[in-house]
Amino acid sequence: MAGQGLLLHVATLLTGLLECLGFAGVLFGWPSLVFVFKNEDYFKDLCGQDAGPIGNATGQADCKAQDERFSLIFTLGSFMNNFMTFPSGYIFDRFKTTVARLIAIFFYTTATLIIAFTSAGSAVLLFLAMPMLTIGGILFLITNLQIGNLFGQHRSTIITLYNGAFDSSSAVFLIIKLLYEKGISLRASFIFLSVCSTWHVARTFLLMPRGHIPYPLPPNYSYGLCSGNGTTKEEKETAEHENRELQSKEVLSAKEETPGKGQKQEPRSFWSYALSRRFAWHLVWLSVIQLWHYLFIGTLNSLLTNMAGGDMARVSTYTNAFAFTQFGVLCAPWNGLLMDRLKQKYQKEARKTGSSTLAVALCSTVPSLALTSLLCLGFALCASVPVLPLQYLTFVLQVISRSFLYGSNAAFLTIAFPSEHFGKLFGLVMALSAVVSLLQFPIFTLIKGPLQNDPFYVNVMFMLAILLTFVHPFLVHRECHTWKETPSAIA
């Protein structure tokens, strides 16, 4: 049984990676799809006399109205990708894995079919399809993140690996673009993605639990194909009791005080964590960095068109280069490995000093949070220089930064807050950051209008805002320093 369980865990892990890699985060490959849509004359009727002076051999031109429409679709899609994470997290917490995945499959399949049968005349349907595609993708991610619970001390590595795979799925739109250039129609590609939903259904019932994967994992835990020998009701209750006990002993908030000896910690409500200082600064950290990434991705086609002087062959080359660099699955695990190694190091120190194990685990997130902010700052600096060859470095820094961003976000929430609130807190931070992400469209309009395609001042403001994100790892580090000096004090 132990061997069968290990094989099942590995199969679940690998198929989950394939699911996230091939389907979940395709929205981030938007520039590749925009190139195809423009060749298919989507929203071309809006151009009229608005087409700018930038022309090229393919007959395409810089069209402000067309670019704005594509930017608006991406803004809406990225907003829904984050905002719907909160209700998605609630659905996952309340109705468990199977229901959440069936909803994801419905949204994803419907979206791919809509895109498959759209044309230039019905391009407005993209406003419906892209949000549905992102909702399905984020539900796939949420239901797969729990797989990290199967691997104990490697939990952070698995979580960041899945987030990296989520980012890397942007390469799917690159593949669609390359196939399109080889003569494979857009319709054929998206019909194939729709047919793949049968695989999602099979995985839901064969390799995923009906409920949640608990942490810590109870003895003889089984699911999916082995659910016939599943965990008994008593074992589940015992695991839940152990989990609550672990959380009540170790979860530290930004405001509460450690009870004295002989006292028992009372369970804290979801809102007590959602309104804590730690959560608030994490929201600021995520929102600022994410807004910059969304603005860059959503305006990349227009940016490259301007830098290349309207040469669509060069735009295509750089669009492909951007998509090829989007394999965040190769970058994200290093973030998780860093956190796991630091966590093990701090745990050894904790045994000597008697510190809380969760306190030292939280300390292990500080380098990851700070490094993510630093990478984003470097990415913003490179993107601000209007030199086309330099954008290769920009693309590399962008994918590493984004992989670290979402990996650190998920790992931090699993460490800093109780697991029973993870789905809701993950959803809430993504939903609130989604509201901030809506700023990308007015910023894009500002650049194309009053700033006359010169993003210099916007870039300077973003670099100042990114500097603000360093406050978050600093405050977490200060909490850790306080715990080391005064173990009984909770910042």
XYZ file of C-alpha atoms in Angstrom:
491
model
C 0.000 0.000 0.000
C 2.877 2.378 0.797
C 4.325 1.842 -2.685
C 0.933 2.301 -4.316
C 0.370 5.466 -2.293
C 3.719 6.901 -3.375
C 3.008 6.116 -7.030
C -0.398 7.778 -6.710
C 1.185 10.862 -5.123
C 3.739 11.119 -7.931
C 1.068 10.586 -10.616
C -1.098 13.270 -9.012
C 1.869 15.645 -8.831
C 2.955 15.145 -12.453
C -0.530 15.306 -13.974
C -1.239 18.396 -11.888
C 1.886 20.024 -13.274
C 0.785 19.137 -16.795
C -2.649 20.605 -16.123
C -1.257 23.886 -14.788
C 1.430 24.000 -17.481
C -0.925 23.371 -20.380
C -4.132 25.114 -19.394
C -4.332 27.167 -16.192
C -2.526 30.465 -16.866
C -2.791 30.885 -20.633
C -3.921 34.507 -20.200
C -0.301 35.581 -19.694
C 0.454 34.587 -23.287
C -1.913 37.325 -24.458
C 0.644 39.165 -26.685
C 0.981 36.064 -28.899
C -2.785 35.785 -29.289
C -3.155 39.512 -30.014
C -0.755 39.092 -32.930
C -3.035 36.380 -34.372
C -6.192 38.402 -33.730
C -4.721 41.384 -35.560
C -3.897 39.199 -38.552
C -7.518 38.008 -38.488
C -8.653 41.690 -38.478
C -10.337 41.544 -35.074
C -11.588 45.080 -34.231
C -10.029 46.357 -37.453
C -13.258 48.197 -38.224
C -12.548 50.545 -35.299
C -9.447 51.926 -36.957
C -10.845 53.905 -39.874
C -8.845 57.092 -40.055
C -7.414 56.427 -36.586
C -4.562 54.293 -37.929
C -1.277 55.914 -37.040
C 1.698 56.602 -39.274
C 3.411 53.330 -38.441
C 2.867 50.988 -41.375
C 4.386 47.778 -42.661
C 4.490 45.308 -45.501
C 1.683 43.187 -44.062
C -0.742 46.061 -44.244
C -1.080 46.379 -40.474
C -0.772 49.777 -38.870
C -0.602 51.258 -35.421
C -4.262 51.682 -34.485
C -4.997 53.290 -31.135
C -8.649 52.167 -30.993
C -7.772 48.566 -31.834
C -4.954 48.491 -29.249
C -7.253 49.974 -26.614
C -9.870 47.283 -27.261
C -7.309 44.487 -26.841
C -5.936 46.185 -23.725
C -9.455 46.410 -22.297
C -10.062 42.684 -22.893
C -6.809 41.819 -21.134
C -7.668 44.186 -18.276
C -11.034 42.489 -17.837
C -9.516 39.009 -18.095
C -6.726 39.727 -15.601
C -9.233 41.381 -13.248
C -11.475 38.318 -13.300
C -8.433 36.064 -12.938
C -7.802 37.645 -9.547
C -11.173 38.924 -8.375
C -12.965 35.613 -8.884
C -10.298 33.853 -6.834
C -12.167 34.864 -3.663
C -15.496 33.213 -4.569
C -13.497 30.380 -6.137
C -11.618 29.933 -2.867
C -14.918 29.903 -0.990
C -16.318 27.271 -3.361
C -13.181 25.179 -2.865
C -13.354 25.513 0.942
C -17.099 24.952 1.128
C -17.835 22.393 -1.600
C -14.435 20.694 -1.809
C -12.278 19.598 -4.734
C -14.621 17.718 -7.064
C -17.281 20.453 -7.286
C -14.655 23.167 -7.751
C -12.960 21.257 -10.567
C -16.225 20.516 -12.393
C -17.021 24.243 -12.336
C -13.519 24.962 -13.670
C -13.988 22.487 -16.514
C -17.337 24.043 -17.447
C -15.915 27.585 -17.638
C -12.760 26.521 -19.465
C -14.533 24.384 -22.057
C -17.179 27.031 -22.748
C -14.506 29.716 -23.158
C -12.384 27.714 -25.602
C -15.450 26.873 -27.698
C -16.478 30.547 -27.835
C -13.011 31.595 -29.008
C -12.949 28.736 -31.522
C -16.107 29.990 -33.239
C -15.510 33.728 -33.097
C -14.448 35.761 -36.110
C -13.666 39.388 -36.870
C -17.397 40.062 -37.026
C -18.071 38.569 -33.581
C -14.843 39.668 -31.883
C -16.862 41.264 -29.084
C -17.412 37.737 -27.704
C -13.802 37.847 -26.504
C -15.061 40.047 -23.671
C -17.010 37.001 -22.451
C -14.560 34.260 -23.362
C -11.355 35.571 -21.797
C -12.804 36.123 -18.291
C -14.356 32.639 -18.402
C -11.019 31.182 -19.487
C -9.221 32.820 -16.575
C -11.842 31.736 -14.005
C -11.466 28.133 -15.105
C -7.686 28.422 -14.986
C -7.524 29.858 -11.471
C -9.825 27.105 -10.186
C -7.471 24.528 -11.691
C -4.596 26.184 -9.839
C -6.391 26.389 -6.481
C -7.419 22.741 -6.538
C -3.856 21.688 -7.426
C -2.013 23.747 -4.795
C -3.191 21.369 -2.050
C -1.072 18.607 -3.630
C 1.879 20.188 -1.808
C 0.362 18.753 1.408
C 1.230 15.258 0.156
C 4.952 15.987 0.260
C 5.516 17.212 3.820
C 8.755 19.154 4.193
C 8.863 19.872 0.439
C 5.507 21.636 0.573
C 6.807 25.115 -0.360
C 8.796 23.713 -3.289
C 5.709 21.978 -4.707
C 3.536 25.075 -4.258
C 6.023 27.317 -6.065
C 6.486 24.643 -8.738
C 2.749 24.717 -9.471
C 2.711 28.489 -9.606
C 5.636 28.369 -12.020
C 3.737 25.894 -14.189
C 0.721 28.236 -14.054
C 2.897 31.062 -15.400
C 4.499 28.853 -18.039
C 1.147 27.933 -19.566
C 1.338 31.288 -21.345
C 3.449 29.355 -23.870
C 0.224 27.699 -25.074
C -0.739 30.877 -26.934
C 2.752 30.970 -28.477
C 2.205 27.438 -29.780
C -1.159 28.521 -31.202
C 0.562 31.499 -32.891
C 3.303 29.306 -34.400
C 0.736 26.770 -35.614
C -1.293 29.625 -37.095
C 1.757 30.775 -39.052
C 2.123 27.175 -40.315
C -1.465 27.122 -41.566
C -3.324 25.611 -38.590
C -6.428 27.724 -37.983
C -7.264 29.404 -34.708
C -10.506 27.418 -34.635
C -8.738 24.051 -34.865
C -6.373 24.923 -31.999
C -9.132 25.969 -29.610
C -11.346 23.011 -30.497
C -8.411 20.796 -29.505
C -8.205 22.616 -26.143
C -11.936 22.005 -25.687
C -11.555 18.279 -26.340
C -8.836 18.135 -23.674
C -11.557 18.731 -21.084
C -12.239 14.993 -21.136
C -8.773 14.552 -19.622
C -9.603 17.079 -16.887
C -12.751 15.134 -16.030
C -10.857 11.831 -15.873
C -8.221 13.331 -13.596
C -10.886 14.811 -11.326
C -12.359 11.411 -10.531
C -9.255 9.211 -10.756
C -6.381 11.224 -9.310
C -7.899 13.902 -7.080
C -9.625 13.722 -3.670
C -13.341 14.316 -3.288
C -12.658 16.667 -0.382
C -9.424 18.360 0.693
C -5.937 16.962 1.187
C -5.261 17.567 4.898
C -2.071 18.958 6.390
C -0.357 17.373 8.188
C -1.159 14.215 6.248
C -2.751 11.502 8.432
C -1.516 7.888 8.341
C -2.962 5.696 5.570
C -4.521 8.677 3.816
C -5.939 7.703 0.418
C -7.863 9.332 -2.414
C -8.691 8.963 -6.099
C -7.998 5.451 -7.390
C -7.286 4.212 -3.861
C -10.363 5.809 -2.284
C -11.930 2.388 -1.900
C -9.424 1.894 0.869
C -9.978 5.448 1.936
C -9.416 7.169 5.196
C -12.011 6.299 7.791
C -14.212 8.864 9.429
C -12.280 8.496 12.677
C -8.953 9.053 10.891
C -10.298 12.170 9.197
C -11.551 13.546 12.514
C -8.198 12.780 14.129
C -6.313 14.515 11.305
C -8.584 17.555 11.525
C -8.099 17.672 15.282
C -4.295 17.448 14.907
C -4.367 20.164 12.255
C -6.406 22.509 14.423
C -4.126 21.809 17.354
C -1.036 22.517 15.275
C -2.476 25.764 13.980
C -3.666 26.893 17.421
C -0.146 26.368 18.763
C 1.824 27.852 15.904
C -0.147 30.398 13.879
C 0.981 33.850 14.892
C -0.809 37.027 13.960
C 0.411 40.532 13.810
C -1.629 41.603 16.840
C -2.244 38.732 19.221
C -0.154 37.940 22.288
C 1.129 34.528 23.256
C -0.884 33.206 26.223
C 0.909 32.322 29.399
C 1.653 28.838 30.548
C -1.410 26.811 31.279
C -3.542 28.972 29.014
C -5.093 27.720 25.802
C -5.236 29.739 22.610
C -8.711 30.430 21.343
C -9.389 29.853 17.637
C -9.322 33.092 15.694
C -11.819 34.097 13.040
C -11.091 34.548 9.356
C -11.583 38.308 9.556
C -9.075 38.681 12.393
C -6.434 37.453 9.947
C -7.837 39.355 6.947
C -7.651 42.652 8.872
C -4.168 42.090 10.293
C -1.204 44.308 9.432
C 0.663 41.333 8.006
C -2.098 40.625 5.496
C -2.477 44.323 4.596
C 1.191 44.769 3.676
C 1.186 41.490 1.791
C -1.720 42.884 -0.237
C 0.261 46.060 -1.034
C 3.308 43.980 -2.014
C 1.275 41.755 -4.368
C -0.887 44.526 -5.851
C 1.922 46.873 -6.890
C 4.141 44.201 -8.452
C 1.216 42.501 -10.154
C -0.108 45.772 -11.623
C 3.260 46.438 -13.240
C 3.363 42.933 -14.713
C -0.182 43.209 -16.078
C 0.464 46.609 -17.613
C 3.609 45.313 -19.300
C 1.928 42.191 -20.720
C -1.242 44.008 -21.773
C 0.651 46.715 -23.666
C 3.573 44.639 -24.963
C 2.298 44.356 -28.544
C 1.800 48.100 -28.807
C 5.162 48.749 -27.104
C 7.059 46.474 -29.473
C 5.252 47.938 -32.487
C 6.446 51.420 -31.524
C 10.005 50.299 -30.748
C 10.233 48.364 -34.027
C 8.906 51.275 -36.068
C 5.952 49.214 -37.278
C 8.093 46.377 -38.679
C 5.751 43.464 -37.936
C 8.419 40.878 -38.744
C 10.510 42.222 -35.864
C 7.420 42.485 -33.668
C 6.682 38.822 -34.377
C 10.272 37.854 -33.551
C 10.228 39.667 -30.209
C 6.732 38.385 -29.409
C 8.011 34.846 -29.925
C 11.063 35.608 -27.783
C 8.814 36.876 -25.003
C 6.677 33.736 -25.152
C 9.721 31.429 -25.234
C 11.002 32.985 -22.011
C 7.720 32.343 -20.204
C 8.776 28.991 -18.739
C 8.475 30.072 -15.135
C 8.242 26.407 -14.150
C 12.049 26.368 -14.465
C 12.441 29.384 -12.152
C 9.765 29.023 -9.479
C 11.063 25.830 -7.773
C 14.292 27.636 -6.837
C 12.166 30.011 -4.804
C 10.486 27.113 -3.022
C 13.805 25.318 -2.466
C 15.206 28.503 -0.932
C 12.244 28.739 1.447
C 12.351 25.048 2.383
C 16.103 25.122 3.044
C 15.836 28.241 5.181
C 12.858 26.753 6.999
C 14.869 23.630 7.893
C 17.787 25.799 9.029
C 15.585 27.946 11.250
C 13.812 24.887 12.656
C 17.155 23.573 13.913
C 17.743 26.913 15.612
C 14.219 26.798 17.027
C 14.889 23.472 18.745
C 17.881 25.026 20.484
C 16.201 28.288 21.480
C 12.677 26.995 22.076
C 11.152 29.395 19.522
C 7.861 28.707 17.765
C 8.307 26.505 14.702
C 5.876 28.626 12.706
C 7.714 31.784 13.697
C 10.949 30.492 12.195
C 9.042 29.185 9.164
C 7.743 32.708 8.600
C 11.307 34.022 8.823
C 12.198 31.792 5.887
C 9.850 33.818 3.642
C 11.759 37.109 4.111
C 14.527 36.486 1.516
C 11.928 35.323 -1.016
C 9.734 38.392 -0.535
C 12.705 40.772 -0.764
C 14.222 39.015 -3.780
C 10.879 39.207 -5.625
C 10.742 42.975 -5.103
C 14.361 43.332 -6.237
C 13.761 41.308 -9.406
C 10.702 43.396 -10.237
C 12.698 46.601 -9.766
C 15.335 45.338 -12.218
C 12.604 44.315 -14.650
C 11.020 47.781 -14.484
C 14.373 49.495 -15.042
C 15.121 47.455 -18.176
C 11.598 47.904 -19.552
C 11.943 51.668 -19.163
C 14.874 51.849 -21.583
C 13.507 52.157 -25.174
C 16.172 49.928 -26.723
C 14.734 46.903 -28.547
C 17.608 44.397 -27.985
C 17.535 45.159 -24.241
C 14.010 43.750 -24.108
C 15.450 40.227 -24.233
C 16.831 40.854 -20.729
C 13.526 42.476 -19.768
C 11.654 39.302 -20.776
C 13.940 37.108 -18.681
C 13.657 39.311 -15.596
C 9.897 39.533 -16.107
C 9.303 35.780 -16.053
C 11.631 35.189 -13.089
C 9.995 38.023 -11.162
C 6.474 36.811 -11.930
C 7.318 33.215 -11.015
C 8.721 34.360 -7.692
C 5.730 36.662 -7.161
C 2.980 34.048 -7.317
C 5.074 31.311 -5.730
C 5.967 33.559 -2.798
C 2.371 34.725 -2.503
C 0.938 31.225 -2.166
C 3.760 29.940 0.042
C 3.570 32.968 2.354
C -0.177 32.558 2.834
C 0.184 28.846 3.657
C 2.881 29.585 6.242
C 1.620 32.818 7.778
C -2.042 31.873 8.218
C -4.088 28.777 9.199
C -4.685 26.224 6.454
C -8.451 26.188 7.061
C -8.549 29.826 5.906
C -6.103 29.429 2.997
C -8.720 29.268 0.236
C -10.542 32.363 1.481
C -7.398 34.384 2.235
C -5.818 33.419 -1.086
C -9.036 34.421 -2.829
C -9.368 37.662 -0.870
C -5.828 38.881 -1.554
C -6.222 38.067 -5.250
C -9.657 39.746 -5.405
C -8.454 42.950 -3.763
C -5.331 43.042 -5.928
C -7.665 42.613 -8.910
C -9.358 45.903 -8.070
C -5.937 47.578 -8.181
C -5.183 45.863 -11.503
C -8.080 47.787 -13.100
C -5.773 50.812 -13.104
C -3.858 49.318 -16.027
C -6.450 50.454 -18.604
C -6.569 54.151 -17.572
C -2.755 54.081 -17.370
C -2.618 52.629 -20.894
C -5.032 55.340 -22.076
C -2.850 57.966 -20.399
C 0.234 56.686 -22.226
C -1.490 56.504 -25.635
C -3.205 59.895 -25.168
C -1.749 62.781 -23.129
C 1.752 61.229 -22.904
C 1.796 60.549 -26.680
C 3.207 56.997 -26.429
C 5.961 58.063 -24.006
C 5.708 55.896 -20.849
C 8.716 57.505 -19.094
C 6.799 59.243 -16.300
C 4.601 56.202 -15.726
C 7.685 54.004 -15.450
C 9.278 56.350 -12.900
C 6.129 56.276 -10.758
C 6.058 52.484 -10.904
C 9.701 52.200 -9.830
C 8.939 54.378 -6.804
C 5.915 52.209 -6.003
C 8.013 49.036 -6.320
C 10.468 50.465 -3.782
C 7.505 50.656 -1.379
C 7.068 46.871 -1.597
C 10.327 46.356 0.318
C 8.433 47.461 3.431
C 6.647 44.075 3.542
C 9.719 41.821 3.923
C 11.204 44.398 6.321
C 8.178 44.195 8.628
C 8.149 40.391 8.513
C 11.870 40.404 9.356
C 11.214 42.754 12.283
C 8.543 40.392 13.607
C 11.037 37.528 13.456
C 13.702 39.634 15.203
C 11.202 40.494 17.951
C 10.358 36.820 18.485
C 14.031 35.898 18.781
C 14.705 38.599 21.379
C 11.421 38.117 23.256
C 9.957 34.661 22.520
C 6.817 35.462 24.501
C 6.047 38.567 22.452
C 4.075 38.494 19.240
C 4.375 41.547 17.037
